[in-house]
Amino acid sequence: MARRRNRRTAWPGAEQSLDIFKAKVAEKEGFKAVRGKPDSVKYEVARSLGVPLHQGYNGHLKSEDAGKVGGRIGGSMVKEMIRMAKEQISDSSPEQRGSSSRRNKM
């Protein structure tokens, strides 16, 4: 029997920020994100990939097709988070970047 995953975030209250981030990434990828309906992106992605995803029950959906949709959205979000982290690291001063490595050597 399949289990439903727990959809809570690691930080309570982060859901709204994640929804906003998801919408920005989707728009950057060329998909239309509807405010207040973060799941709308997955239906648009599914349509663009030819995946028969509908609201409600999707038990007929192949795991490969579900992975195509989720991978397109989640993969883009991960790439953007990595880009943001690299940018943040490069913007920090050398002293800030080196402080943690100096601590590890002691």
XYZ file of C-alpha atoms in Angstrom:
106
model
C 0.000 0.000 0.000
C 1.318 3.443 -0.904
C 1.894 5.943 1.869
C 1.213 9.636 1.625
C 4.238 11.760 2.347
C 4.140 14.323 5.079
C 3.896 17.659 3.263
C 5.000 19.872 6.155
C 8.038 22.096 5.810
C 11.032 21.899 8.123
C 10.243 25.399 9.380
C 6.648 26.114 10.379
C 5.261 29.007 8.388
C 7.654 28.583 5.451
C 4.915 27.289 3.136
C 3.968 30.727 1.835
C 7.582 31.638 1.044
C 8.087 28.303 -0.716
C 4.938 28.854 -2.774
C 6.204 32.292 -3.829
C 9.614 30.832 -4.694
C 7.988 28.019 -6.685
C 5.915 30.549 -8.642
C 8.976 32.691 -9.438
C 10.954 29.680 -10.643
C 8.013 28.467 -12.739
C 7.638 31.878 -14.360
C 11.372 31.940 -15.077
C 10.943 28.556 -16.799
C 8.118 29.984 -18.923
C 5.131 28.593 -17.028
C 2.227 30.642 -15.744
C 1.873 30.534 -11.970
C -1.473 31.431 -10.419
C -1.173 33.366 -7.155
C -2.653 31.478 -4.237
C -2.673 28.215 -6.209
C 0.887 26.870 -6.207
C -0.259 23.473 -7.506
C -1.493 25.070 -10.731
C 2.078 24.971 -12.033
C 2.205 21.178 -12.030
C -0.882 20.989 -14.249
C 0.630 23.397 -16.756
C 3.933 21.488 -16.740
C 2.039 18.213 -17.205
C 0.109 19.667 -20.144
C 3.336 20.870 -21.793
C 4.880 17.394 -21.405
C 1.772 15.552 -22.592
C 1.230 13.946 -19.186
C -2.463 13.256 -18.373
C -2.457 14.830 -14.892
C -5.832 16.010 -13.597
C -7.091 17.490 -10.353
C -8.196 14.816 -7.949
C -7.311 11.151 -8.215
C -4.448 10.249 -10.583
C -3.991 6.566 -9.770
C -3.768 5.776 -13.463
C -0.661 7.935 -13.827
C 2.606 6.105 -14.450
C 5.368 6.859 -11.964
C 7.580 7.808 -14.912
C 5.100 10.510 -15.938
C 4.722 11.778 -12.377
C 8.513 11.972 -12.168
C 8.678 14.010 -15.360
C 6.352 16.620 -13.882
C 7.860 16.693 -10.392
C 11.396 16.590 -11.727
C 10.826 19.527 -14.021
C 9.475 21.671 -11.185
C 11.684 20.447 -8.334
C 14.808 20.269 -10.472
C 14.377 23.891 -11.503
C 13.868 24.914 -7.883
C 17.036 23.094 -6.787
C 19.072 24.677 -9.596
C 17.847 28.117 -8.568
C 18.660 27.494 -4.884
C 22.185 26.401 -5.826
C 22.606 29.492 -8.000
C 21.424 31.702 -5.130
C 23.786 30.009 -2.655
C 26.768 30.410 -4.993
C 25.879 34.068 -5.473
C 25.630 34.583 -1.728
C 29.002 32.907 -1.166
C 30.710 34.960 -3.859
C 29.233 38.168 -2.408
C 30.588 37.458 1.085
C 34.002 38.716 2.105
C 37.004 36.327 2.138
C 37.138 36.602 5.930
C 33.543 35.379 6.215
C 34.135 32.497 3.789
C 37.328 31.366 5.519
C 36.132 31.582 9.099
C 34.374 28.208 9.092
C 37.304 26.412 7.453
C 39.713 27.865 10.020
C 37.464 26.579 12.802
C 37.455 23.098 11.282
C 41.277 22.983 11.202
C 41.584 23.737 14.915
